[in-house]
Every structure is written in structure tokens, then in C-alpha cells.
């Protein structure tokens, strides 16, 4: 059986005691020939524990909490996610007002506590953080505490503190604003370098009210190599943009049906070595740490997508 191993922290991989190599976020390929192989993901990070398991059907069906398994239809990707545990206590920031007290600190992991006259809430977040900021805003007669967490990227967490405290949003953003409403800006490192500006509304949960999607000024569909077109097309669907520029005249009338046909995919990938070269992998989330890939082939007319066929 074909396997790829990856890790969100530097690690060494052993299979039945034999050293396979060093892994990180870049997957490492291996053809595991024995059943119930003993896998050791030996952490090279002082803050992350090692992970050991028997590679069998039971593990693939029920991976542990910090292991992500993706069914590649002919093989599997197994990735260890960081637990982001930091044993030392460190108060990153604290905010006190007449209405709430909020604290962000590390203590065997990143933790957040919020206290109001009506409730107390404690949360643990699996992120590495260098700095944090706590802010407060109101929207639609609700009161919110927004916590910005910054490491290599910026994440925001928003808690509704109106009555019973509830986490209502966790999102990676490039920037945000809580003046005159609540807005976020995302910048994707995809082919077209999409930027997504969103104005948020709130009715028990946050929903996008106005979304503006733009691409890099340097991006041009006309210069896009044909083999890359399916990936750019799929990324356009992921950001809820318009895919018309990638479609043939025959396909354009069905543009609004393509998202339903392809389903709620969360990413795309090139085919692994055991699949055909012309297949494009669409990634779907099954549970919190289980995923699967479905493959599609694309047909073209005058360098535009003219048909999409499922390979399953």
C-alpha cells in the first residue's frame, strides 16, 4: 500500500525500526509492504510529543486526535498535527473593563479565559502565538470580544459575550476592522493571489453580508498554462469568485451548477504517483481529522474547460 507521511513539526520517521527520513509539511512517500507496520513519528521539536502507531485498518478508520488521515483512493496521507503545548506559564495579554475580564496565556498550551457578570468561559487553542490583542465591539445588539493571535500568520477568535459566552468565529485573516461594523480581509497564496474582503452580519452566527473577491493585477487567465487551468478554476470556486473566464461557451450556462456538482471541497491537489497524470484531486473533509480525495478529469475547447468528469 502507498503512504505519504507529513508532520506540522520537524520529525524523523521509522517503519518497523528502520529509519525512513526527516519529514515536515512536505509529504514523504513510502510503499509499506508489511501489514500492521509499526510507525514511529519521532519529534525533533522540544515542545511536541512523538507519535507511535500500528498502521492498520483500525488506525486508518479511527486516527488519534492529533493525527490527520486522508484517503487518497489507492493510498493514504498521514500527517501529525502540532499540539502546540508550552509548559511554561506566560501571560500574553489581559483586558479588564466594567463588563468583562479576558486573558490570553500559555500554560501547557495556549489558553483563553473570559469572565462577565453572567458567565465564565475557558478555551484552549492549538496555535503557536507570539503576541495577542483583545478588543471589544457591538453588532446587532450583541456584544463581542475579539482576540487577535499572531505568529507567522494572524488568526482572530470572536466570542459572543452578550449573555452566555460562546465562541462564534475562528478565522485566519490578513487584517480586520471593527469600526462601522465588522470586516475581514483574507489574502490567499494561490495561483491568482486572491484577496477576499468580507462585511459580516450576525444572527445567532456570523454570515457574510458583502463579499468582494479580487485577483493580483499581474494575474492573467490568457497566459495560464493549460494543465494549471483546473487548479485556478477550483481556487476561484473556493473563494466564491466567478469561474466564467475558465469556461467554454458551452459550459458557461451551467456555471452556477458546478459547485453543487463538485461538492463542498476544501482544497485541490495534483495526483499522487499511483493515479493518472491528467487527474485533479479535490479534497473533502469527512470528520475533524479524516479527509478524502476525489479525482476529476477536464476536457477543453479553445483552451477553456468544456467538460468535467468524475473518475470514481
PDB file of C-alpha atoms in Angstrom, residues 37-243:
ATOM      1  CA  UNK A  37       3.712  -1.962  10.371  1.00  0.00           C
ATOM      2  CA  UNK A  38       4.916  -0.119  13.473  1.00  0.00           C
ATOM      3  CA  UNK A  39       5.325   3.559  12.648  1.00  0.00           C
ATOM      4  CA  UNK A  40       7.328   5.963  14.806  1.00  0.00           C
ATOM      5  CA  UNK A  41       6.999   9.699  14.185  1.00  0.00           C
ATOM      6  CA  UNK A  42       9.906  10.877  16.336  1.00  0.00           C
ATOM      7  CA  UNK A  43       9.506  14.542  17.185  1.00  0.00           C
ATOM      8  CA  UNK A  44      12.540  16.781  16.724  1.00  0.00           C
ATOM      9  CA  UNK A  45      10.725  19.650  18.454  1.00  0.00           C
ATOM     10  CA  UNK A  46      11.161  20.095  22.232  1.00  0.00           C
ATOM     11  CA  UNK A  47       7.509  21.170  22.620  1.00  0.00           C
ATOM     12  CA  UNK A  48       5.849  18.403  20.571  1.00  0.00           C
ATOM     13  CA  UNK A  49       5.433  14.751  21.629  1.00  0.00           C
ATOM     14  CA  UNK A  50       6.320  11.827  19.384  1.00  0.00           C
ATOM     15  CA  UNK A  51       3.557   9.703  17.853  1.00  0.00           C
ATOM     16  CA  UNK A  52       3.651   5.891  17.507  1.00  0.00           C
ATOM     17  CA  UNK A  53       1.043   3.578  15.997  1.00  0.00           C
ATOM     18  CA  UNK A  54       0.357   0.324  14.190  1.00  0.00           C
ATOM     19  CA  UNK A  55      -0.508   1.078  10.583  1.00  0.00           C
ATOM     20  CA  UNK A  56      -3.656  -0.984  10.099  1.00  0.00           C
ATOM     21  CA  UNK A  57      -7.335  -0.604   9.203  1.00  0.00           C
ATOM     22  CA  UNK A  58      -8.345   0.267  12.762  1.00  0.00           C
ATOM     23  CA  UNK A  59      -5.868   3.165  12.835  1.00  0.00           C
ATOM     24  CA  UNK A  60      -6.972   4.469   9.432  1.00  0.00           C
ATOM     25  CA  UNK A  61     -10.640   4.391  10.475  1.00  0.00           C
ATOM     26  CA  UNK A  62     -10.069   5.926  13.913  1.00  0.00           C
ATOM     27  CA  UNK A  63      -6.874   8.005  13.960  1.00  0.00           C
ATOM     28  CA  UNK A  64      -5.874   9.674  17.240  1.00  0.00           C
ATOM     29  CA  UNK A  65      -6.823  13.268  17.857  1.00  0.00           C
ATOM     30  CA  UNK A  66      -3.557  14.814  16.684  1.00  0.00           C
ATOM     31  CA  UNK A  67      -3.203  12.695  13.508  1.00  0.00           C
ATOM     32  CA  UNK A  68      -4.903  13.550  10.220  1.00  0.00           C
ATOM     33  CA  UNK A  69      -5.636  10.746   7.721  1.00  0.00           C
ATOM     34  CA  UNK A  70      -6.531  11.449   4.094  1.00  0.00           C
ATOM     35  CA  UNK A  71      -7.807   8.657   1.854  1.00  0.00           C
ATOM     36  CA  UNK A  72      -6.086   9.219  -1.499  1.00  0.00           C
ATOM     37  CA  UNK A  73      -8.012   6.378  -3.216  1.00  0.00           C
ATOM     38  CA  UNK A  74      -5.127   3.998  -3.681  1.00  0.00           C
ATOM     39  CA  UNK A  75      -3.050   5.239  -0.775  1.00  0.00           C
ATOM     40  CA  UNK A  76      -3.124   7.433   2.304  1.00  0.00           C
ATOM     41  CA  UNK A  77      -1.603  10.663   3.577  1.00  0.00           C
ATOM     42  CA  UNK A  78      -0.877  10.540   7.307  1.00  0.00           C
ATOM     43  CA  UNK A  79       0.014  13.841   8.925  1.00  0.00           C
ATOM     44  CA  UNK A  80       0.776  14.628  12.556  1.00  0.00           C
ATOM     45  CA  UNK A  81      -0.618  17.966  13.699  1.00  0.00           C
ATOM     46  CA  UNK A  82       1.177  20.003  16.360  1.00  0.00           C
ATOM     47  CA  UNK A  83      -0.406  20.086  19.798  1.00  0.00           C
ATOM     48  CA  UNK A  84       1.215  23.494  20.432  1.00  0.00           C
ATOM     49  CA  UNK A  85       1.971  22.640  24.038  1.00  0.00           C
ATOM     50  CA  UNK A  86       4.050  25.115  26.020  1.00  0.00           C
ATOM     51  CA  UNK A  87       4.567  24.071  29.620  1.00  0.00           C
ATOM     52  CA  UNK A  88       5.696  27.489  30.899  1.00  0.00           C
ATOM     53  CA  UNK A  89       3.083  29.931  32.173  1.00  0.00           C
ATOM     54  CA  UNK A  90       3.197  33.214  30.291  1.00  0.00           C
ATOM     55  CA  UNK A  91       0.510  35.888  30.318  1.00  0.00           C
ATOM     56  CA  UNK A  92       0.401  37.241  26.762  1.00  0.00           C
ATOM     57  CA  UNK A  93      -2.240  39.894  27.362  1.00  0.00           C
ATOM     58  CA  UNK A  94      -5.165  40.763  29.612  1.00  0.00           C
ATOM     59  CA  UNK A  95      -8.007  43.245  29.277  1.00  0.00           C
ATOM     60  CA  UNK A  96     -10.268  44.429  32.095  1.00  0.00           C
ATOM     61  CA  UNK A  97     -13.387  46.549  31.637  1.00  0.00           C
ATOM     62  CA  UNK A  98     -16.526  47.148  33.678  1.00  0.00           C
ATOM     63  CA  UNK A  99     -18.211  44.368  31.689  1.00  0.00           C
ATOM     64  CA  UNK A 100     -15.576  41.654  31.160  1.00  0.00           C
ATOM     65  CA  UNK A 101     -12.135  40.346  32.054  1.00  0.00           C
ATOM     66  CA  UNK A 102     -10.301  38.485  29.275  1.00  0.00           C
ATOM     67  CA  UNK A 103      -6.886  36.811  29.489  1.00  0.00           C
ATOM     68  CA  UNK A 104      -4.682  35.105  26.903  1.00  0.00           C
ATOM     69  CA  UNK A 105      -1.874  32.973  28.310  1.00  0.00           C
ATOM     70  CA  UNK A 106       0.212  29.851  27.785  1.00  0.00           C
ATOM     71  CA  UNK A 107       0.149  27.060  30.343  1.00  0.00           C
ATOM     72  CA  UNK A 108       0.698  23.640  28.757  1.00  0.00           C
ATOM     73  CA  UNK A 109      -0.923  25.104  25.638  1.00  0.00           C
ATOM     74  CA  UNK A 110      -2.500  28.379  24.573  1.00  0.00           C
ATOM     75  CA  UNK A 111      -5.494  29.240  26.745  1.00  0.00           C
ATOM     76  CA  UNK A 112      -8.121  31.959  26.822  1.00  0.00           C
ATOM     77  CA  UNK A 113     -10.391  32.871  29.722  1.00  0.00           C
ATOM     78  CA  UNK A 114     -13.284  35.338  29.635  1.00  0.00           C
ATOM     79  CA  UNK A 115     -15.430  36.382  32.599  1.00  0.00           C
ATOM     80  CA  UNK A 116     -18.546  38.577  32.541  1.00  0.00           C
ATOM     81  CA  UNK A 117     -21.231  39.287  35.179  1.00  0.00           C
ATOM     82  CA  UNK A 118     -23.268  36.481  33.549  1.00  0.00           C
ATOM     83  CA  UNK A 119     -20.801  33.734  32.667  1.00  0.00           C
ATOM     84  CA  UNK A 120     -17.253  32.349  32.675  1.00  0.00           C
ATOM     85  CA  UNK A 121     -15.636  30.705  29.647  1.00  0.00           C
ATOM     86  CA  UNK A 122     -12.304  28.896  29.212  1.00  0.00           C
ATOM     87  CA  UNK A 123     -10.887  27.841  25.860  1.00  0.00           C
ATOM     88  CA  UNK A 124      -7.745  26.076  24.621  1.00  0.00           C
ATOM     89  CA  UNK A 125      -6.474  26.837  21.117  1.00  0.00           C
ATOM     90  CA  UNK A 126      -3.989  24.767  19.128  1.00  0.00           C
ATOM     91  CA  UNK A 127      -1.904  27.589  17.758  1.00  0.00           C
ATOM     92  CA  UNK A 128       1.604  28.836  18.392  1.00  0.00           C
ATOM     93  CA  UNK A 129       1.402  32.523  19.274  1.00  0.00           C
ATOM     94  CA  UNK A 130       3.962  35.285  19.769  1.00  0.00           C
ATOM     95  CA  UNK A 131       1.563  38.109  20.618  1.00  0.00           C
ATOM     96  CA  UNK A 132      -2.134  38.682  21.255  1.00  0.00           C
ATOM     97  CA  UNK A 133      -4.565  41.582  21.366  1.00  0.00           C
ATOM     98  CA  UNK A 134      -8.021  41.812  22.969  1.00  0.00           C
ATOM     99  CA  UNK A 135     -10.740  44.132  21.627  1.00  0.00           C
ATOM    100  CA  UNK A 136     -14.454  44.695  22.166  1.00  0.00           C
ATOM    101  CA  UNK A 137     -17.212  45.626  19.711  1.00  0.00           C
ATOM    102  CA  UNK A 138     -21.005  45.529  19.290  1.00  0.00           C
ATOM    103  CA  UNK A 139     -23.124  44.397  16.354  1.00  0.00           C
ATOM    104  CA  UNK A 140     -26.872  43.741  16.032  1.00  0.00           C
ATOM    105  CA  UNK A 141     -27.461  44.238  19.780  1.00  0.00           C
ATOM    106  CA  UNK A 142     -24.782  41.679  20.606  1.00  0.00           C
ATOM    107  CA  UNK A 143     -21.506  42.267  22.431  1.00  0.00           C
ATOM    108  CA  UNK A 144     -18.323  40.575  21.247  1.00  0.00           C
ATOM    109  CA  UNK A 145     -14.788  40.066  22.483  1.00  0.00           C
ATOM    110  CA  UNK A 146     -12.315  39.726  19.608  1.00  0.00           C
ATOM    111  CA  UNK A 147      -8.899  38.215  20.231  1.00  0.00           C
ATOM    112  CA  UNK A 148      -6.175  38.558  17.614  1.00  0.00           C
ATOM    113  CA  UNK A 149      -3.417  35.928  17.746  1.00  0.00           C
ATOM    114  CA  UNK A 150      -0.224  36.493  15.775  1.00  0.00           C
ATOM    115  CA  UNK A 151       2.615  34.118  14.964  1.00  0.00           C
ATOM    116  CA  UNK A 152       3.682  33.641  11.338  1.00  0.00           C
ATOM    117  CA  UNK A 153       0.052  34.337  10.410  1.00  0.00           C
ATOM    118  CA  UNK A 154      -2.825  36.150  12.105  1.00  0.00           C
ATOM    119  CA  UNK A 155      -5.914  34.417  13.467  1.00  0.00           C
ATOM    120  CA  UNK A 156      -8.896  36.064  15.075  1.00  0.00           C
ATOM    121  CA  UNK A 157     -11.308  34.465  17.532  1.00  0.00           C
ATOM    122  CA  UNK A 158     -14.618  36.166  18.289  1.00  0.00           C
ATOM    123  CA  UNK A 159     -16.719  35.369  21.362  1.00  0.00           C
ATOM    124  CA  UNK A 160     -20.320  36.454  21.844  1.00  0.00           C
ATOM    125  CA  UNK A 161     -20.418  37.701  25.456  1.00  0.00           C
ATOM    126  CA  UNK A 162     -23.945  39.138  25.445  1.00  0.00           C
ATOM    127  CA  UNK A 163     -25.316  36.532  27.837  1.00  0.00           C
ATOM    128  CA  UNK A 164     -23.835  33.033  27.885  1.00  0.00           C
ATOM    129  CA  UNK A 165     -20.346  33.238  26.386  1.00  0.00           C
ATOM    130  CA  UNK A 166     -19.998  31.412  23.073  1.00  0.00           C
ATOM    131  CA  UNK A 167     -17.184  31.154  20.505  1.00  0.00           C
ATOM    132  CA  UNK A 168     -18.724  32.240  17.195  1.00  0.00           C
ATOM    133  CA  UNK A 169     -15.769  32.663  14.822  1.00  0.00           C
ATOM    134  CA  UNK A 170     -12.215  31.405  14.340  1.00  0.00           C
ATOM    135  CA  UNK A 171     -10.555  32.601  11.161  1.00  0.00           C
ATOM    136  CA  UNK A 172      -7.163  33.255   9.602  1.00  0.00           C
ATOM    137  CA  UNK A 173      -7.079  36.808   8.273  1.00  0.00           C
ATOM    138  CA  UNK A 174      -4.664  39.303   6.768  1.00  0.00           C
ATOM    139  CA  UNK A 175      -6.398  42.196   8.518  1.00  0.00           C
ATOM    140  CA  UNK A 176      -9.714  43.137  10.125  1.00  0.00           C
ATOM    141  CA  UNK A 177     -11.721  46.158  11.256  1.00  0.00           C
ATOM    142  CA  UNK A 178     -14.371  46.629  13.932  1.00  0.00           C
ATOM    143  CA  UNK A 179     -15.107  50.234  13.040  1.00  0.00           C
ATOM    144  CA  UNK A 180     -18.513  50.783  11.402  1.00  0.00           C
ATOM    145  CA  UNK A 181     -19.326  47.088  11.559  1.00  0.00           C
ATOM    146  CA  UNK A 182     -17.092  44.023  11.326  1.00  0.00           C
ATOM    147  CA  UNK A 183     -14.927  43.434   8.260  1.00  0.00           C
ATOM    148  CA  UNK A 184     -12.116  40.998   7.414  1.00  0.00           C
ATOM    149  CA  UNK A 185      -9.544  40.796   4.639  1.00  0.00           C
ATOM    150  CA  UNK A 186      -8.007  37.486   3.549  1.00  0.00           C
ATOM    151  CA  UNK A 187      -5.088  37.083   1.171  1.00  0.00           C
ATOM    152  CA  UNK A 188      -4.636  33.655  -0.413  1.00  0.00           C
ATOM    153  CA  UNK A 189      -1.296  32.373  -1.638  1.00  0.00           C
ATOM    154  CA  UNK A 190      -2.977  30.669  -4.574  1.00  0.00           C
ATOM    155  CA  UNK A 191      -2.426  30.963  -8.322  1.00  0.00           C
ATOM    156  CA  UNK A 192      -4.382  34.200  -8.763  1.00  0.00           C
ATOM    157  CA  UNK A 193      -3.336  35.652  -5.365  1.00  0.00           C
ATOM    158  CA  UNK A 194      -6.964  36.223  -4.370  1.00  0.00           C
ATOM    159  CA  UNK A 195      -7.944  38.905  -1.883  1.00  0.00           C
ATOM    160  CA  UNK A 196     -11.325  38.481  -0.167  1.00  0.00           C
ATOM    161  CA  UNK A 197     -12.935  41.405   1.639  1.00  0.00           C
ATOM    162  CA  UNK A 198     -15.970  40.440   3.734  1.00  0.00           C
ATOM    163  CA  UNK A 199     -18.543  42.510   5.621  1.00  0.00           C
ATOM    164  CA  UNK A 200     -20.102  40.346   8.325  1.00  0.00           C
ATOM    165  CA  UNK A 201     -23.656  40.227   9.642  1.00  0.00           C
ATOM    166  CA  UNK A 202     -24.776  38.447  12.804  1.00  0.00           C
ATOM    167  CA  UNK A 203     -27.934  36.462  13.528  1.00  0.00           C
ATOM    168  CA  UNK A 204     -27.037  33.746  16.053  1.00  0.00           C
ATOM    169  CA  UNK A 205     -23.908  33.221  13.932  1.00  0.00           C
ATOM    170  CA  UNK A 206     -21.764  35.313  11.611  1.00  0.00           C
ATOM    171  CA  UNK A 207     -22.735  35.276   7.939  1.00  0.00           C
ATOM    172  CA  UNK A 208     -21.104  37.075   5.036  1.00  0.00           C
ATOM    173  CA  UNK A 209     -23.164  40.124   4.044  1.00  0.00           C
ATOM    174  CA  UNK A 210     -20.973  41.600   1.297  1.00  0.00           C
ATOM    175  CA  UNK A 211     -18.003  39.800  -0.272  1.00  0.00           C
ATOM    176  CA  UNK A 212     -15.566  41.333  -2.741  1.00  0.00           C
ATOM    177  CA  UNK A 213     -13.108  38.992  -4.475  1.00  0.00           C
ATOM    178  CA  UNK A 214     -10.178  40.363  -6.460  1.00  0.00           C
ATOM    179  CA  UNK A 215      -7.030  38.892  -8.037  1.00  0.00           C
ATOM    180  CA  UNK A 216      -3.487  40.185  -8.378  1.00  0.00           C
ATOM    181  CA  UNK A 217      -3.103  42.901 -11.050  1.00  0.00           C
ATOM    182  CA  UNK A 218      -0.340  40.753 -12.569  1.00  0.00           C
ATOM    183  CA  UNK A 219      -2.588  37.713 -12.992  1.00  0.00           C
ATOM    184  CA  UNK A 220      -3.946  36.861 -16.450  1.00  0.00           C
ATOM    185  CA  UNK A 221      -6.017  33.847 -17.452  1.00  0.00           C
ATOM    186  CA  UNK A 222      -4.738  34.223 -21.013  1.00  0.00           C
ATOM    187  CA  UNK A 223      -1.165  33.344 -20.037  1.00  0.00           C
ATOM    188  CA  UNK A 224      -2.166  30.439 -17.792  1.00  0.00           C
ATOM    189  CA  UNK A 225      -0.688  27.068 -18.899  1.00  0.00           C
ATOM    190  CA  UNK A 226      -3.495  24.656 -19.786  1.00  0.00           C
ATOM    191  CA  UNK A 227      -2.514  21.976 -17.199  1.00  0.00           C
ATOM    192  CA  UNK A 228      -2.797  24.630 -14.457  1.00  0.00           C
ATOM    193  CA  UNK A 229      -6.261  25.785 -15.545  1.00  0.00           C
ATOM    194  CA  UNK A 230      -8.253  23.235 -13.455  1.00  0.00           C
ATOM    195  CA  UNK A 231      -6.432  24.313 -10.309  1.00  0.00           C
ATOM    196  CA  UNK A 232      -7.018  28.020 -10.929  1.00  0.00           C
ATOM    197  CA  UNK A 233     -10.660  27.264 -11.733  1.00  0.00           C
ATOM    198  CA  UNK A 234     -11.114  25.284  -8.494  1.00  0.00           C
ATOM    199  CA  UNK A 235      -9.447  28.016  -6.430  1.00  0.00           C
ATOM    200  CA  UNK A 236     -11.870  30.525  -7.939  1.00  0.00           C
ATOM    201  CA  UNK A 237     -14.780  28.380  -6.719  1.00  0.00           C
ATOM    202  CA  UNK A 238     -13.185  28.092  -3.268  1.00  0.00           C
ATOM    203  CA  UNK A 239     -13.216  31.862  -2.793  1.00  0.00           C
ATOM    204  CA  UNK A 240     -16.765  32.164  -4.232  1.00  0.00           C
ATOM    205  CA  UNK A 241     -15.469  34.090  -7.230  1.00  0.00           C
ATOM    206  CA  UNK A 242     -16.694  33.906 -10.823  1.00  0.00           C
ATOM    207  CA  UNK A 243     -15.305  30.935 -12.818  1.00  0.00           C
TER     208      UNK A 243
END
